[in-house]
Amino acid sequence: MIPRMPDMNLTTNPLRLLVIEDDPLLADALCAGLGGPLAEVTHAATVERARVLFLGGRFDLVILDIGLPDGSGLQLLRQWRAQGEAVPVLILTARDALDDRVRGLDLGADDYLLKPFALKELAARVRALVRRARGLSGGLLEVGPLVLDVAGKQAWLDGVLLTLSAREWALLRALTERAGRVVDKDQLIRVLCDWDEALTPNAIEVYISRLRAKLRSERLSIRTLRGLGYLLHHDE
Ligand code: CA
C-alpha cells in the first residue's frame, strides 16, 4: 500500500500571530491585512509590552520589528532563543540595515523581510514558516510541492511518493530541513557518515544529481552555489 500523504491543512486552527511594530500605520496595516477568520493578530508597540504579551499567550509566529522605542527587537529574540523558545520569528528590517539582518539570522530568526514590503509577500512568508514549524512538530517537513515524513522516511512530490535510496533520503532530509539556506558539502558528508565507506565531495555531487533527477518540479530545485554548497529552493 502506498502511504497516504499527510494532511497539511492550515485552516483547522486559526493562527495566532504576535506583531511587534511601533510604526502605527504599518502596525494597523499588518493587523488588518493578516487578521481574519484564519488568524488572530495581537499587537505590541514596545519591547516591554511584547515581553508581557508573549508570556501570556501561545503564538504560532512572531513578526518582529528591530527598531522599537524602548530597545531593539533583537533583545527579545536573543532572550526567547536563550530560553529555548522555538516560535518562528520573522524580522522586519530597513533596506540598508544589513548588519541587523545578519545579526537577526545569527540570533535565530527564521526569515526576514526588508521594508517596505508587499503585504501579500509577508502573508506568503508567514504561511510558509507556520507550515514548516507545524510540520516539524508533527514529524513532517514541507517545502512547496515536497513533503517529508521524517519518522516514516517517506517523501512525496506533488502528492506522488518518491522512491529514494537511503543516502538520497538522508541528503534530501538535510536539504529540506535547511530549505532556502545553503548547506555546505562538508555538512552533507557528515550527514552520510553513518555509512562506512569514505565519501568524497565528488560522491556528494553524484548523489545530488540523482536527487535532482527525481525532484522534477517547476517549483522546486537544488541549486549549486559554487564554492559554498547546495540550497533547496522553491518558488512561492
Ligand atoms: Ca520601528
PDB file of C-alpha atoms and ligand atoms in Angstrom:
ATOM      1  CA  MET A   1       0.000   0.000   0.000  1.00  0.00           C
ATOM      2  CA  ILE A   2       1.284   3.452  -0.851  1.00  0.00           C
ATOM      3  CA  PRO A   3       1.466   5.584   2.306  1.00  0.00           C
ATOM      4  CA  ARG A   4      -1.060   8.397   2.109  1.00  0.00           C
ATOM      5  CA  MET A   5       0.399  11.878   2.042  1.00  0.00           C
ATOM      6  CA  PRO A   6      -0.209  13.606   5.379  1.00  0.00           C
ATOM      7  CA  ASP A   7      -2.724  16.438   5.518  1.00  0.00           C
ATOM      8  CA  MET A   8      -1.005  19.797   5.833  1.00  0.00           C
ATOM      9  CA  ASN A   9      -4.211  21.835   6.027  1.00  0.00           C
ATOM     10  CA  LEU A  10      -3.654  25.058   7.934  1.00  0.00           C
ATOM     11  CA  THR A  11      -7.294  26.008   8.313  1.00  0.00           C
ATOM     12  CA  THR A  12      -8.045  23.667  11.227  1.00  0.00           C
ATOM     13  CA  ASN A  13      -6.846  26.174  13.859  1.00  0.00           C
ATOM     14  CA  PRO A  14      -6.648  29.923  13.409  1.00  0.00           C
ATOM     15  CA  LEU A  15      -3.067  31.147  13.511  1.00  0.00           C
ATOM     16  CA  ARG A  16      -2.014  33.206  16.494  1.00  0.00           C
ATOM     17  CA  LEU A  17       0.320  35.952  15.361  1.00  0.00           C
ATOM     18  CA  LEU A  18       2.178  38.465  17.510  1.00  0.00           C
ATOM     19  CA  VAL A  19       3.035  41.629  15.597  1.00  0.00           C
ATOM     20  CA  ILE A  20       5.692  43.783  17.286  1.00  0.00           C
ATOM     21  CA  GLU A  21       5.896  47.084  15.418  1.00  0.00           C
ATOM     22  CA  ASP A  22       5.924  50.655  16.704  1.00  0.00           C
ATOM     23  CA  ASP A  23       5.023  52.468  13.481  1.00  0.00           C
ATOM     24  CA  PRO A  24       1.243  52.927  13.962  1.00  0.00           C
ATOM     25  CA  LEU A  25       0.400  52.993  10.251  1.00  0.00           C
ATOM     26  CA  LEU A  26       2.397  49.874   9.488  1.00  0.00           C
ATOM     27  CA  ALA A  27       1.054  48.120  12.601  1.00  0.00           C
ATOM     28  CA  ASP A  28      -2.550  48.885  11.553  1.00  0.00           C
ATOM     29  CA  ALA A  29      -1.867  47.631   8.038  1.00  0.00           C
ATOM     30  CA  LEU A  30      -0.334  44.407   9.387  1.00  0.00           C
ATOM     31  CA  CYS A  31      -3.174  43.757  11.822  1.00  0.00           C
ATOM     32  CA  ALA A  32      -5.843  44.464   9.202  1.00  0.00           C
ATOM     33  CA  GLY A  33      -4.056  42.619   6.410  1.00  0.00           C
ATOM     34  CA  LEU A  34      -3.079  39.471   8.311  1.00  0.00           C
ATOM     35  CA  GLY A  35      -6.075  39.200  10.659  1.00  0.00           C
ATOM     36  CA  GLY A  36      -9.328  37.491   9.745  1.00  0.00           C
ATOM     37  CA  PRO A  37     -11.086  34.189  10.309  1.00  0.00           C
ATOM     38  CA  LEU A  38      -7.817  32.291   9.788  1.00  0.00           C
ATOM     39  CA  ALA A  39      -5.569  34.386  12.022  1.00  0.00           C
ATOM     40  CA  GLU A  40      -5.792  36.230  15.322  1.00  0.00           C
ATOM     41  CA  VAL A  41      -3.346  39.105  15.480  1.00  0.00           C
ATOM     42  CA  THR A  42      -2.048  40.552  18.752  1.00  0.00           C
ATOM     43  CA  HIS A  43      -0.108  43.778  18.598  1.00  0.00           C
ATOM     44  CA  ALA A  44       2.681  45.258  20.726  1.00  0.00           C
ATOM     45  CA  ALA A  45       4.456  48.568  20.059  1.00  0.00           C
ATOM     46  CA  THR A  46       7.283  48.232  22.607  1.00  0.00           C
ATOM     47  CA  VAL A  47       9.781  45.616  23.804  1.00  0.00           C
ATOM     48  CA  GLU A  48       8.203  45.664  27.265  1.00  0.00           C
ATOM     49  CA  ARG A  49       4.630  45.126  26.019  1.00  0.00           C
ATOM     50  CA  ALA A  50       5.809  42.362  23.680  1.00  0.00           C
ATOM     51  CA  ARG A  51       7.529  40.594  26.572  1.00  0.00           C
ATOM     52  CA  VAL A  52       4.322  40.671  28.654  1.00  0.00           C
ATOM     53  CA  LEU A  53       2.063  39.535  25.805  1.00  0.00           C
ATOM     54  CA  PHE A  54       4.454  36.754  24.821  1.00  0.00           C
ATOM     55  CA  LEU A  55       4.480  35.395  28.369  1.00  0.00           C
ATOM     56  CA  GLY A  56       0.699  35.404  28.485  1.00  0.00           C
ATOM     57  CA  GLY A  57      -0.065  33.748  25.155  1.00  0.00           C
ATOM     58  CA  ARG A  58       0.933  30.950  22.844  1.00  0.00           C
ATOM     59  CA  PHE A  59       1.838  32.214  19.406  1.00  0.00           C
ATOM     60  CA  ASP A  60       2.396  30.390  16.127  1.00  0.00           C
ATOM     61  CA  LEU A  61       4.594  33.142  14.787  1.00  0.00           C
ATOM     62  CA  VAL A  62       6.131  36.487  15.760  1.00  0.00           C
ATOM     63  CA  ILE A  63       6.648  39.357  13.321  1.00  0.00           C
ATOM     64  CA  LEU A  64       9.373  41.448  14.870  1.00  0.00           C
ATOM     65  CA  ASP A  65      10.457  44.993  14.071  1.00  0.00           C
ATOM     66  CA  ILE A  66      14.012  45.701  15.186  1.00  0.00           C
ATOM     67  CA  GLY A  67      13.914  49.426  15.971  1.00  0.00           C
ATOM     68  CA  LEU A  68      11.481  49.833  18.890  1.00  0.00           C
ATOM     69  CA  PRO A  69      11.089  52.868  21.186  1.00  0.00           C
ATOM     70  CA  ASP A  70      12.406  51.139  24.330  1.00  0.00           C
ATOM     71  CA  GLY A  71      15.040  48.882  22.791  1.00  0.00           C
ATOM     72  CA  SER A  72      15.885  46.512  19.960  1.00  0.00           C
ATOM     73  CA  GLY A  73      13.668  43.671  18.796  1.00  0.00           C
ATOM     74  CA  LEU A  74      16.866  41.629  18.668  1.00  0.00           C
ATOM     75  CA  GLN A  75      16.993  41.705  22.504  1.00  0.00           C
ATOM     76  CA  LEU A  76      13.662  39.890  22.577  1.00  0.00           C
ATOM     77  CA  LEU A  77      14.806  37.373  20.007  1.00  0.00           C
ATOM     78  CA  ARG A  78      18.010  36.661  21.916  1.00  0.00           C
ATOM     79  CA  GLN A  79      16.093  36.225  25.170  1.00  0.00           C
ATOM     80  CA  TRP A  80      13.492  33.857  23.682  1.00  0.00           C
ATOM     81  CA  ARG A  81      16.069  31.694  21.964  1.00  0.00           C
ATOM     82  CA  ALA A  82      18.152  31.561  25.176  1.00  0.00           C
ATOM     83  CA  GLN A  83      15.017  30.286  26.933  1.00  0.00           C
ATOM     84  CA  GLY A  84      14.593  27.604  24.280  1.00  0.00           C
ATOM     85  CA  GLU A  85      11.562  29.245  22.647  1.00  0.00           C
ATOM     86  CA  ALA A  86      11.275  27.765  19.156  1.00  0.00           C
ATOM     87  CA  VAL A  87       8.448  30.021  17.920  1.00  0.00           C
ATOM     88  CA  PRO A  88       9.152  31.079  14.314  1.00  0.00           C
ATOM     89  CA  VAL A  89      10.286  34.710  14.151  1.00  0.00           C
ATOM     90  CA  LEU A  90      10.216  36.838  11.021  1.00  0.00           C
ATOM     91  CA  ILE A  91      12.145  40.080  11.401  1.00  0.00           C
ATOM     92  CA  LEU A  92      11.346  43.333   9.631  1.00  0.00           C
ATOM     93  CA  THR A  93      14.398  45.412   8.810  1.00  0.00           C
ATOM     94  CA  ALA A  94      15.202  48.577   6.923  1.00  0.00           C
ATOM     95  CA  ARG A  95      16.628  48.028   3.471  1.00  0.00           C
ATOM     96  CA  ASP A  96      20.027  49.476   4.433  1.00  0.00           C
ATOM     97  CA  ALA A  97      20.367  47.673   7.790  1.00  0.00           C
ATOM     98  CA  LEU A  98      22.338  44.670   6.556  1.00  0.00           C
ATOM     99  CA  ASP A  99      24.021  44.159   9.948  1.00  0.00           C
ATOM    100  CA  ASP A 100      20.638  43.893  11.691  1.00  0.00           C
ATOM    101  CA  ARG A 101      19.526  41.282   9.206  1.00  0.00           C
ATOM    102  CA  VAL A 102      22.687  39.207   9.625  1.00  0.00           C
ATOM    103  CA  ARG A 103      22.569  39.516  13.421  1.00  0.00           C
ATOM    104  CA  GLY A 104      18.888  38.587  13.418  1.00  0.00           C
ATOM    105  CA  LEU A 105      19.518  35.404  11.449  1.00  0.00           C
ATOM    106  CA  ASP A 106      22.505  34.585  13.681  1.00  0.00           C
ATOM    107  CA  LEU A 107      20.325  35.028  16.747  1.00  0.00           C
ATOM    108  CA  GLY A 108      17.796  32.532  15.418  1.00  0.00           C
ATOM    109  CA  ALA A 109      15.318  34.469  13.288  1.00  0.00           C
ATOM    110  CA  ASP A 110      13.675  32.192  10.727  1.00  0.00           C
ATOM    111  CA  ASP A 111      13.210  34.726   7.961  1.00  0.00           C
ATOM    112  CA  TYR A 112      13.338  38.453   7.306  1.00  0.00           C
ATOM    113  CA  LEU A 113      11.640  40.999   5.108  1.00  0.00           C
ATOM    114  CA  LEU A 114      13.013  44.349   4.038  1.00  0.00           C
ATOM    115  CA  LYS A 115      10.847  47.420   4.493  1.00  0.00           C
ATOM    116  CA  PRO A 116       8.905  48.459   2.533  1.00  0.00           C
ATOM    117  CA  PHE A 117       7.325  45.146   1.532  1.00  0.00           C
ATOM    118  CA  ALA A 118       4.130  43.933  -0.080  1.00  0.00           C
ATOM    119  CA  LEU A 119       1.619  42.570   2.408  1.00  0.00           C
ATOM    120  CA  LYS A 120       0.973  39.671   0.035  1.00  0.00           C
ATOM    121  CA  GLU A 121       4.606  38.626   0.275  1.00  0.00           C
ATOM    122  CA  LEU A 122       4.553  38.863   4.067  1.00  0.00           C
ATOM    123  CA  ALA A 123       1.401  36.721   4.202  1.00  0.00           C
ATOM    124  CA  ALA A 124       3.030  34.076   1.977  1.00  0.00           C
ATOM    125  CA  ARG A 125       6.171  34.005   4.159  1.00  0.00           C
ATOM    126  CA  VAL A 126       4.029  33.703   7.291  1.00  0.00           C
ATOM    127  CA  ARG A 127       2.134  30.732   5.869  1.00  0.00           C
ATOM    128  CA  ALA A 128       5.362  29.031   4.784  1.00  0.00           C
ATOM    129  CA  LEU A 129       7.012  29.494   8.199  1.00  0.00           C
ATOM    130  CA  VAL A 130       3.980  28.238  10.101  1.00  0.00           C
ATOM    131  CA  ARG A 131       3.590  25.223   7.844  1.00  0.00           C
ATOM    132  CA  ARG A 132       7.255  24.412   8.347  1.00  0.00           C
ATOM    133  CA  ALA A 133       7.013  24.794  12.133  1.00  0.00           C
ATOM    134  CA  ARG A 134       3.834  22.705  12.406  1.00  0.00           C
ATOM    135  CA  GLY A 135       5.338  20.148  10.105  1.00  0.00           C
ATOM    136  CA  LEU A 136       8.465  19.880  12.250  1.00  0.00           C
ATOM    137  CA  SER A 137       6.446  19.328  15.403  1.00  0.00           C
ATOM    138  CA  GLY A 138       4.362  16.666  13.669  1.00  0.00           C
ATOM    139  CA  GLY A 139       7.403  14.995  12.135  1.00  0.00           C
ATOM    140  CA  LEU A 140       6.554  16.453   8.727  1.00  0.00           C
ATOM    141  CA  LEU A 141       8.616  18.809   6.620  1.00  0.00           C
ATOM    142  CA  GLU A 142       7.048  20.703   3.753  1.00  0.00           C
ATOM    143  CA  VAL A 143       8.768  22.806   1.116  1.00  0.00           C
ATOM    144  CA  GLY A 144       6.412  23.839  -1.665  1.00  0.00           C
ATOM    145  CA  PRO A 145       5.308  20.663  -3.504  1.00  0.00           C
ATOM    146  CA  LEU A 146       7.618  18.465  -1.400  1.00  0.00           C
ATOM    147  CA  VAL A 147       6.504  16.760   1.831  1.00  0.00           C
ATOM    148  CA  LEU A 148       8.756  14.597   4.012  1.00  0.00           C
ATOM    149  CA  ASP A 149       7.542  12.300   6.762  1.00  0.00           C
ATOM    150  CA  VAL A 150      10.684  12.238   8.891  1.00  0.00           C
ATOM    151  CA  ALA A 151       9.672   9.330  11.136  1.00  0.00           C
ATOM    152  CA  GLY A 152       8.391   7.228   8.249  1.00  0.00           C
ATOM    153  CA  LYS A 153      11.327   8.134   5.954  1.00  0.00           C
ATOM    154  CA  GLN A 154       8.967   8.819   3.060  1.00  0.00           C
ATOM    155  CA  ALA A 155       8.849  11.761   0.675  1.00  0.00           C
ATOM    156  CA  TRP A 156       6.157  12.958  -1.703  1.00  0.00           C
ATOM    157  CA  LEU A 157       6.447  15.342  -4.609  1.00  0.00           C
ATOM    158  CA  ASP A 158       3.127  16.829  -5.714  1.00  0.00           C
ATOM    159  CA  GLY A 159       1.464  14.035  -3.751  1.00  0.00           C
ATOM    160  CA  VAL A 160       3.407  11.275  -5.523  1.00  0.00           C
ATOM    161  CA  LEU A 161       5.599   9.017  -3.380  1.00  0.00           C
ATOM    162  CA  LEU A 162       9.296   9.209  -4.313  1.00  0.00           C
ATOM    163  CA  THR A 163      11.491   6.132  -4.478  1.00  0.00           C
ATOM    164  CA  LEU A 164      14.747   7.040  -2.751  1.00  0.00           C
ATOM    165  CA  SER A 165      17.830   5.129  -1.650  1.00  0.00           C
ATOM    166  CA  ALA A 166      18.892   5.526   1.998  1.00  0.00           C
ATOM    167  CA  ARG A 167      21.575   8.034   1.041  1.00  0.00           C
ATOM    168  CA  GLU A 168      19.286  10.018  -1.233  1.00  0.00           C
ATOM    169  CA  TRP A 169      16.762  10.157   1.609  1.00  0.00           C
ATOM    170  CA  ALA A 170      19.386  11.412   4.086  1.00  0.00           C
ATOM    171  CA  LEU A 171      20.555  14.115   1.680  1.00  0.00           C
ATOM    172  CA  LEU A 172      17.034  15.216   0.841  1.00  0.00           C
ATOM    173  CA  ARG A 173      16.168  15.428   4.522  1.00  0.00           C
ATOM    174  CA  ALA A 174      19.252  17.552   5.273  1.00  0.00           C
ATOM    175  CA  LEU A 175      18.463  19.922   2.397  1.00  0.00           C
ATOM    176  CA  THR A 176      14.767  20.129   3.304  1.00  0.00           C
ATOM    177  CA  GLU A 177      15.459  20.874   6.963  1.00  0.00           C
ATOM    178  CA  ARG A 178      17.511  23.870   5.839  1.00  0.00           C
ATOM    179  CA  ALA A 179      15.419  24.795   2.805  1.00  0.00           C
ATOM    180  CA  GLY A 180      16.248  28.234   1.470  1.00  0.00           C
ATOM    181  CA  ARG A 181      19.650  28.178   3.170  1.00  0.00           C
ATOM    182  CA  VAL A 182      22.984  26.943   1.927  1.00  0.00           C
ATOM    183  CA  VAL A 183      24.126  23.527   3.138  1.00  0.00           C
ATOM    184  CA  ASP A 184      27.847  23.058   2.539  1.00  0.00           C
ATOM    185  CA  LYS A 185      29.365  19.860   1.187  1.00  0.00           C
ATOM    186  CA  ASP A 186      31.103  19.071   4.476  1.00  0.00           C
ATOM    187  CA  GLN A 187      27.767  19.153   6.301  1.00  0.00           C
ATOM    188  CA  LEU A 188      26.339  16.745   3.731  1.00  0.00           C
ATOM    189  CA  ILE A 189      29.346  14.446   4.053  1.00  0.00           C
ATOM    190  CA  ARG A 190      28.761  14.357   7.837  1.00  0.00           C
ATOM    191  CA  VAL A 191      25.084  13.515   7.244  1.00  0.00           C
ATOM    192  CA  LEU A 192      26.165  10.486   5.226  1.00  0.00           C
ATOM    193  CA  CYS A 193      28.929   9.399   7.607  1.00  0.00           C
ATOM    194  CA  ASP A 194      26.805   6.647   9.143  1.00  0.00           C
ATOM    195  CA  TRP A 195      27.864   4.540   6.211  1.00  0.00           C
ATOM    196  CA  ASP A 196      31.393   3.041   6.458  1.00  0.00           C
ATOM    197  CA  GLU A 197      32.721   3.908   3.060  1.00  0.00           C
ATOM    198  CA  ALA A 198      34.605   7.220   2.878  1.00  0.00           C
ATOM    199  CA  LEU A 199      32.812   9.883   0.908  1.00  0.00           C
ATOM    200  CA  THR A 200      34.431  12.430  -1.328  1.00  0.00           C
ATOM    201  CA  PRO A 201      32.902  15.755  -2.377  1.00  0.00           C
ATOM    202  CA  ASN A 202      32.588  14.211  -5.848  1.00  0.00           C
ATOM    203  CA  ALA A 203      30.417  11.443  -4.465  1.00  0.00           C
ATOM    204  CA  ILE A 204      28.099  14.090  -2.994  1.00  0.00           C
ATOM    205  CA  GLU A 205      27.771  15.573  -6.480  1.00  0.00           C
ATOM    206  CA  VAL A 206      26.725  12.196  -7.808  1.00  0.00           C
ATOM    207  CA  TYR A 207      24.007  11.806  -5.153  1.00  0.00           C
ATOM    208  CA  ILE A 208      22.834  15.370  -5.711  1.00  0.00           C
ATOM    209  CA  SER A 209      22.448  14.769  -9.425  1.00  0.00           C
ATOM    210  CA  ARG A 210      20.452  11.594  -8.740  1.00  0.00           C
ATOM    211  CA  LEU A 211      18.197  13.560  -6.390  1.00  0.00           C
ATOM    212  CA  ARG A 212      17.747  16.276  -8.984  1.00  0.00           C
ATOM    213  CA  ALA A 213      16.599  13.685 -11.495  1.00  0.00           C
ATOM    214  CA  LYS A 214      13.925  12.548  -9.029  1.00  0.00           C
ATOM    215  CA  LEU A 215      12.806  16.025  -7.960  1.00  0.00           C
ATOM    216  CA  ARG A 216      11.384  17.080 -11.277  1.00  0.00           C
ATOM    217  CA  SER A 217       9.216  20.076 -10.477  1.00  0.00           C
ATOM    218  CA  GLU A 218       8.925  23.565 -11.900  1.00  0.00           C
ATOM    219  CA  ARG A 219       8.605  24.991  -8.401  1.00  0.00           C
ATOM    220  CA  LEU A 220      11.499  23.171  -6.714  1.00  0.00           C
ATOM    221  CA  SER A 221      15.199  22.909  -7.449  1.00  0.00           C
ATOM    222  CA  ILE A 222      18.507  22.011  -5.821  1.00  0.00           C
ATOM    223  CA  ARG A 223      20.821  24.912  -6.608  1.00  0.00           C
ATOM    224  CA  THR A 224      24.596  24.645  -6.642  1.00  0.00           C
ATOM    225  CA  LEU A 225      26.386  27.624  -5.113  1.00  0.00           C
ATOM    226  CA  ARG A 226      29.937  27.281  -6.338  1.00  0.00           C
ATOM    227  CA  GLY A 227      32.415  27.038  -3.503  1.00  0.00           C
ATOM    228  CA  LEU A 228      29.605  27.174  -0.911  1.00  0.00           C
ATOM    229  CA  GLY A 229      27.350  24.158  -1.241  1.00  0.00           C
ATOM    230  CA  TYR A 230      23.760  23.403  -2.148  1.00  0.00           C
ATOM    231  CA  LEU A 231      20.412  25.003  -1.489  1.00  0.00           C
ATOM    232  CA  LEU A 232      16.911  23.629  -1.849  1.00  0.00           C
ATOM    233  CA  HIS A 233      14.889  26.409  -3.427  1.00  0.00           C
ATOM    234  CA  HIS A 234      11.213  26.664  -4.150  1.00  0.00           C
ATOM    235  CA  ASP A 235       9.125  29.381  -5.769  1.00  0.00           C
ATOM    236  CA  GLU A 236       6.156  30.517  -3.650  1.00  0.00           C
TER     237      GLU A 236
HETATM  238 CA    CA B   1      10.399  50.651  14.233  1.00  0.00          CA
END
